[in-house]
Amino acid sequence: MKKKLTAGETLTVSSMLFGLFFGAGNLIFPAYMGQAAGRNVIPALLGFLISGVGLPLLGVVSLAFTRSSGLQMLSSKAGKKYGAVFTAALYLTIGPLFAIPRCFTVPYETLFSSGAPGGLPDRLALFIFTLGFFAIMMFFSLRPGRIMDWVGKLLNPMFLAMFAWIMGTALIHPMGSAFDAEPAAEYASAPFAKGIFEGYNTMDALAGLAFGIVVVNVINSLGVKEPGDVAANSIKAGLSACGLMALIYTVTALVGAQSRAAYPAASNGSVTLAEIAQHYYHGIGIWLLGIMILLATLKTAVGLITSCSETFSALLPGKLSYTKWTVIFCLVSLLIANAGLDEIIRFSLPVLMFLYPLAVSLIILAMSHRAFNDDPGVYRAVTAVTFIFAIIDTVTSLPVKALAAVHLTSACDVLARVIPLSSYRLGWLLPTVIALIAAVICGRSPRRCGFSKKK
């Protein structure tokens, strides 16, 4: 029995994992962040790398580290019902409700940012485009056994070649200094915290928990079976994939910041990337960029559909087959995609503000589980605290008009002043850490604390 993958196998698994992670948001958000941050691009980038690279890596590793067979098994340590609901909510968020529809719309917004082709109404053009994307995604997703070939060996290398071509040109011939432009909005006062929040939008910490089992299964299929060996190889592949992500984020953010010498801050990252491509390659630039983004989004969409369909087949055994779940999720994604990119991003933010703290607390618990002997009581206590403060953070981050409509403006202002880091949308962090420390201490005397169960 093998103990470790060969160098070639590790590279293939890393390439597959990178391909699954790196989709629409991984291009548009760092580009927009760089352009908006201006001379504060470095602290913003550091924050982005924590939430956009560090947390996804820990998410992948956490499943192997705890020897869990999937997200449901890991999250069920806080309760079986909680595990089922959290798993379903996470997969729906990174799947047909938000992430996959975003994969549909970003290529369209980039290619046709100046207007729909042929004078077609924008809604009709978007529907035709997303219908074609839907058909291609269905073709790949209905063949899950070949996901490593589709993503790791075909789509991913094509995307990387296009990225190197466009962004390499921008680095060699910069539009200007990355550190001259005035930072916009929150990037002027709190660039590091804003960068962390911007990393939320990639959804990769959530995806890390979801894709961890994909990596484990692929490593098993390559002949590595022992849990300890699987964990070691997962870490190795995860480090390679996330290292490449960090490099691409850095390049994209810097090129975005350089573009401020020629363009004002754009409304979103698709526009930023379109400006960069047109600056260097004029008429053909937008098509080169469109192909690059199409490849990035397609490979991620395939991975997400595959993971969601397999997960719901397991969550609801005997109800629907993998194929039926795939068709359902693809159709739902198609319908939501036609709401448009701005609407998808707007509605996803409150959901991410709620799910991210719960996902991060689960990762923290998984990575520190040996300190409390994997006691379910600790999982329950820390998750309960995180859940409460995640709700508070979600409510306080709602639009001003929404808060005023339900008469919560004053209450939210008070909470923002009282709860540490709440103004940075991180009000859950300190209570979660304190709860973990207290739970670990209590875990050494479980009967006295009253929340621990015998296994």
Short mmCIF file of N, CA, C and O in Angstrom, two decimals, residues 119-188:
data_model
loop_
_atom_site.label_atom_id
_atom_site.label_comp_id
_atom_site.label_asym_id
_atom_site.label_seq_id
_atom_site.Cartn_x
_atom_site.Cartn_y
_atom_site.Cartn_z
N GLY A 119 -27.36 44.08 -30.86
CA GLY A 119 -28.51 44.90 -30.49
C GLY A 119 -29.59 44.16 -29.73
O GLY A 119 -30.71 44.67 -29.58
N LEU A 120 -29.28 42.96 -29.24
CA LEU A 120 -30.28 42.19 -28.48
C LEU A 120 -30.56 42.86 -27.14
O LEU A 120 -29.68 43.50 -26.56
N PRO A 121 -31.77 42.71 -26.62
CA PRO A 121 -32.04 43.16 -25.24
C PRO A 121 -31.10 42.43 -24.29
O PRO A 121 -30.81 41.24 -24.47
N ASP A 122 -30.64 43.14 -23.26
CA ASP A 122 -29.63 42.58 -22.37
C ASP A 122 -30.11 41.29 -21.71
O ASP A 122 -29.36 40.32 -21.58
N ARG A 123 -31.36 41.25 -21.27
CA ARG A 123 -31.89 40.06 -20.59
C ARG A 123 -31.91 38.86 -21.53
O ARG A 123 -31.59 37.74 -21.12
N LEU A 124 -32.29 39.08 -22.79
CA LEU A 124 -32.32 37.98 -23.76
C LEU A 124 -30.92 37.48 -24.05
O LEU A 124 -30.67 36.27 -24.12
N ALA A 125 -29.98 38.42 -24.22
CA ALA A 125 -28.59 38.04 -24.50
C ALA A 125 -28.00 37.25 -23.32
O ALA A 125 -27.29 36.25 -23.53
N LEU A 126 -28.30 37.70 -22.09
CA LEU A 126 -27.81 36.99 -20.91
C LEU A 126 -28.38 35.58 -20.86
O LEU A 126 -27.66 34.62 -20.56
N PHE A 127 -29.66 35.43 -21.19
CA PHE A 127 -30.29 34.09 -21.17
C PHE A 127 -29.65 33.17 -22.20
O PHE A 127 -29.35 32.00 -21.90
N ILE A 128 -29.42 33.68 -23.39
CA ILE A 128 -28.80 32.85 -24.44
C ILE A 128 -27.40 32.42 -24.03
O ILE A 128 -27.01 31.25 -24.18
N PHE A 129 -26.64 33.36 -23.46
CA PHE A 129 -25.27 33.05 -23.02
C PHE A 129 -25.27 32.01 -21.91
O PHE A 129 -24.53 31.03 -21.95
N THR A 130 -26.12 32.23 -20.90
CA THR A 130 -26.14 31.29 -19.77
C THR A 130 -26.68 29.92 -20.19
O THR A 130 -26.30 28.91 -19.60
N LEU A 131 -27.54 29.88 -21.19
CA LEU A 131 -28.04 28.59 -21.69
C LEU A 131 -26.90 27.79 -22.31
O LEU A 131 -26.80 26.57 -22.09
N GLY A 132 -26.03 28.47 -23.06
CA GLY A 132 -24.87 27.78 -23.63
C GLY A 132 -23.92 27.30 -22.55
O GLY A 132 -23.40 26.17 -22.61
N PHE A 133 -23.68 28.15 -21.53
CA PHE A 133 -22.82 27.76 -20.41
C PHE A 133 -23.42 26.56 -19.68
O PHE A 133 -22.70 25.62 -19.30
N PHE A 134 -24.73 26.59 -19.51
CA PHE A 134 -25.46 25.50 -18.85
C PHE A 134 -25.23 24.17 -19.58
O PHE A 134 -24.95 23.14 -18.97
N ALA A 135 -25.30 24.19 -20.91
CA ALA A 135 -25.14 22.97 -21.69
C ALA A 135 -23.74 22.39 -21.54
O ALA A 135 -23.56 21.18 -21.38
N ILE A 136 -22.72 23.27 -21.59
CA ILE A 136 -21.33 22.80 -21.45
C ILE A 136 -21.10 22.24 -20.06
O ILE A 136 -20.47 21.19 -19.89
N MET A 137 -21.61 22.95 -19.04
CA MET A 137 -21.43 22.51 -17.66
C MET A 137 -22.11 21.16 -17.42
O MET A 137 -21.57 20.29 -16.73
N MET A 138 -23.28 20.97 -18.00
CA MET A 138 -23.98 19.70 -17.86
C MET A 138 -23.16 18.56 -18.45
O MET A 138 -23.08 17.47 -17.88
N PHE A 139 -22.54 18.81 -19.59
CA PHE A 139 -21.74 17.76 -20.26
C PHE A 139 -20.64 17.27 -19.33
O PHE A 139 -20.45 16.06 -19.16
N PHE A 140 -19.90 18.19 -18.73
CA PHE A 140 -18.80 17.81 -17.84
C PHE A 140 -19.31 17.21 -16.52
O PHE A 140 -18.76 16.23 -16.02
N SER A 141 -20.35 17.81 -15.96
CA SER A 141 -20.81 17.42 -14.62
C SER A 141 -21.44 16.04 -14.59
O SER A 141 -21.44 15.38 -13.54
N LEU A 142 -21.99 15.58 -15.69
CA LEU A 142 -22.60 14.26 -15.73
C LEU A 142 -21.58 13.15 -15.89
O LEU A 142 -21.93 11.98 -16.01
N ARG A 143 -20.31 13.52 -15.89
CA ARG A 143 -19.22 12.55 -15.96
C ARG A 143 -18.26 12.78 -14.80
O ARG A 143 -17.09 13.14 -14.99
N PRO A 144 -18.74 12.62 -13.53
CA PRO A 144 -17.94 12.97 -12.36
C PRO A 144 -16.67 12.15 -12.20
O PRO A 144 -15.71 12.59 -11.60
N GLY A 145 -16.64 10.94 -12.76
CA GLY A 145 -15.46 10.09 -12.62
C GLY A 145 -14.25 10.64 -13.32
O GLY A 145 -13.12 10.21 -13.05
N ARG A 146 -14.46 11.61 -14.21
CA ARG A 146 -13.34 12.17 -14.96
C ARG A 146 -13.00 13.59 -14.53
O ARG A 146 -12.39 14.34 -15.28
N ILE A 147 -13.42 13.96 -13.29
CA ILE A 147 -13.22 15.34 -12.85
C ILE A 147 -11.75 15.73 -12.81
O ILE A 147 -11.36 16.85 -13.12
N MET A 148 -10.86 14.78 -12.43
CA MET A 148 -9.44 15.10 -12.38
C MET A 148 -8.89 15.37 -13.78
O MET A 148 -8.05 16.23 -13.98
N ASP A 149 -9.40 14.63 -14.77
CA ASP A 149 -8.96 14.85 -16.15
C ASP A 149 -9.48 16.17 -16.68
O ASP A 149 -8.74 16.96 -17.27
N TRP A 150 -10.80 16.40 -16.49
CA TRP A 150 -11.40 17.64 -17.01
C TRP A 150 -10.75 18.88 -16.42
O TRP A 150 -10.36 19.80 -17.14
N VAL A 151 -10.65 18.90 -15.09
CA VAL A 151 -10.20 20.11 -14.40
C VAL A 151 -8.68 20.18 -14.30
O VAL A 151 -8.06 21.17 -14.68
N GLY A 152 -8.08 19.11 -13.77
CA GLY A 152 -6.65 19.15 -13.49
C GLY A 152 -5.77 19.13 -14.71
O GLY A 152 -4.72 19.77 -14.75
N LYS A 153 -6.20 18.40 -15.76
CA LYS A 153 -5.32 18.21 -16.90
C LYS A 153 -5.71 19.01 -18.14
O LYS A 153 -4.89 19.18 -19.04
N LEU A 154 -6.95 19.50 -18.21
CA LEU A 154 -7.41 20.19 -19.42
C LEU A 154 -7.72 21.66 -19.18
O LEU A 154 -7.03 22.55 -19.69
N LEU A 155 -8.77 21.94 -18.40
CA LEU A 155 -9.24 23.32 -18.25
C LEU A 155 -8.25 24.18 -17.48
O LEU A 155 -8.04 25.35 -17.82
N ASN A 156 -7.63 23.62 -16.44
CA ASN A 156 -6.74 24.40 -15.61
C ASN A 156 -5.50 24.91 -16.34
O ASN A 156 -5.17 26.09 -16.27
N PRO A 157 -4.76 24.04 -17.05
CA PRO A 157 -3.60 24.53 -17.80
C PRO A 157 -3.96 25.58 -18.84
O PRO A 157 -3.20 26.54 -19.05
N MET A 158 -5.12 25.43 -19.47
CA MET A 158 -5.55 26.43 -20.46
C MET A 158 -5.78 27.78 -19.79
O MET A 158 -5.37 28.82 -20.32
N PHE A 159 -6.43 27.76 -18.63
CA PHE A 159 -6.66 29.02 -17.90
C PHE A 159 -5.35 29.68 -17.50
O PHE A 159 -5.16 30.89 -17.67
N LEU A 160 -4.42 28.90 -16.94
CA LEU A 160 -3.15 29.46 -16.47
C LEU A 160 -2.35 30.08 -17.61
O LEU A 160 -1.69 31.11 -17.44
N ALA A 161 -2.41 29.46 -18.78
CA ALA A 161 -1.70 30.01 -19.94
C ALA A 161 -2.27 31.37 -20.32
O ALA A 161 -1.52 32.33 -20.60
N MET A 162 -3.60 31.49 -20.33
CA MET A 162 -4.23 32.76 -20.67
C MET A 162 -3.93 33.82 -19.61
O MET A 162 -3.66 34.98 -19.94
N PHE A 163 -3.97 33.43 -18.35
CA PHE A 163 -3.69 34.38 -17.27
C PHE A 163 -2.26 34.91 -17.37
O PHE A 163 -2.02 36.12 -17.25
N ALA A 164 -1.29 34.01 -17.59
CA ALA A 164 0.11 34.42 -17.70
C ALA A 164 0.30 35.38 -18.86
O ALA A 164 1.08 36.34 -18.77
N TRP A 165 -0.40 35.15 -19.95
CA TRP A 165 -0.28 36.00 -21.13
C TRP A 165 -0.75 37.42 -20.82
O TRP A 165 -0.03 38.40 -21.06
N ILE A 166 -1.95 37.56 -20.28
CA ILE A 166 -2.54 38.89 -20.06
C ILE A 166 -1.87 39.61 -18.90
O ILE A 166 -1.43 40.76 -19.03
N MET A 167 -1.79 38.96 -17.73
CA MET A 167 -1.24 39.63 -16.55
C MET A 167 0.28 39.80 -16.64
O MET A 167 0.84 40.75 -16.09
N GLY A 168 0.94 38.88 -17.35
CA GLY A 168 2.38 39.04 -17.56
C GLY A 168 2.68 40.31 -18.34
O GLY A 168 3.62 41.06 -18.02
N THR A 169 1.88 40.58 -19.36
CA THR A 169 2.03 41.81 -20.14
C THR A 169 1.83 43.04 -19.27
O THR A 169 2.57 44.02 -19.36
N ALA A 170 0.81 42.98 -18.39
CA ALA A 170 0.52 44.12 -17.53
C ALA A 170 1.64 44.40 -16.53
O ALA A 170 1.93 45.56 -16.21
N LEU A 171 2.30 43.36 -16.04
CA LEU A 171 3.41 43.54 -15.11
C LEU A 171 4.65 44.08 -15.81
O LEU A 171 5.38 44.92 -15.27
N ILE A 172 4.91 43.59 -17.01
CA ILE A 172 6.10 44.02 -17.75
C ILE A 172 5.94 45.46 -18.23
O ILE A 172 6.90 46.23 -18.24
N HIS A 173 4.71 45.84 -18.58
CA HIS A 173 4.44 47.20 -19.06
C HIS A 173 3.36 47.84 -18.21
O HIS A 173 2.21 48.01 -18.64
N PRO A 174 3.67 48.21 -16.97
CA PRO A 174 2.64 48.74 -16.05
C PRO A 174 2.08 50.08 -16.52
O PRO A 174 2.77 50.88 -17.14
N MET A 175 0.80 50.30 -16.22
CA MET A 175 0.17 51.58 -16.55
C MET A 175 0.70 52.71 -15.68
O MET A 175 0.64 53.88 -16.05
N GLY A 176 1.19 52.35 -14.49
CA GLY A 176 1.71 53.33 -13.55
C GLY A 176 2.08 52.64 -12.25
O GLY A 176 2.06 51.41 -12.16
N SER A 177 2.41 53.43 -11.24
CA SER A 177 2.77 52.86 -9.94
C SER A 177 1.53 52.32 -9.24
O SER A 177 0.44 52.89 -9.33
N ALA A 178 1.72 51.20 -8.53
CA ALA A 178 0.61 50.62 -7.77
C ALA A 178 0.37 51.37 -6.47
O ALA A 178 -0.61 51.09 -5.78
N PHE A 179 1.23 52.32 -6.12
CA PHE A 179 1.18 52.93 -4.79
C PHE A 179 0.96 54.44 -4.83
O PHE A 179 1.27 55.15 -3.88
N ASP A 180 0.39 54.94 -5.93
CA ASP A 180 0.16 56.38 -6.05
C ASP A 180 -1.28 56.79 -5.81
O ASP A 180 -1.55 57.87 -5.28
N ALA A 181 -2.23 55.94 -6.19
CA ALA A 181 -3.64 56.32 -6.17
C ALA A 181 -4.19 56.39 -4.75
O ALA A 181 -3.81 55.62 -3.87
N GLU A 182 -5.11 57.33 -4.55
CA GLU A 182 -5.79 57.47 -3.26
C GLU A 182 -6.73 56.28 -3.04
O GLU A 182 -7.50 55.92 -3.94
N PRO A 183 -6.70 55.66 -1.86
CA PRO A 183 -7.62 54.54 -1.59
C PRO A 183 -9.06 55.04 -1.47
O PRO A 183 -9.31 56.16 -1.02
N ALA A 184 -9.99 54.19 -1.88
CA ALA A 184 -11.40 54.55 -1.85
C ALA A 184 -12.10 53.93 -0.65
O ALA A 184 -11.73 52.85 -0.18
N ALA A 185 -13.11 54.63 -0.14
CA ALA A 185 -14.02 54.14 0.91
C ALA A 185 -13.26 53.52 2.09
O ALA A 185 -12.33 54.13 2.61
N GLU A 186 -13.64 52.30 2.49
CA GLU A 186 -13.06 51.67 3.68
C GLU A 186 -11.58 51.32 3.50
O GLU A 186 -10.90 51.07 4.49
N TYR A 187 -11.11 51.28 2.28
CA TYR A 187 -9.69 50.99 2.06
C TYR A 187 -8.79 52.12 2.55
O TYR A 187 -7.59 51.93 2.74
N ALA A 188 -9.38 53.29 2.78
CA ALA A 188 -8.59 54.41 3.31
C ALA A 188 -8.40 54.30 4.80
O ALA A 188 -7.33 54.61 5.34
#
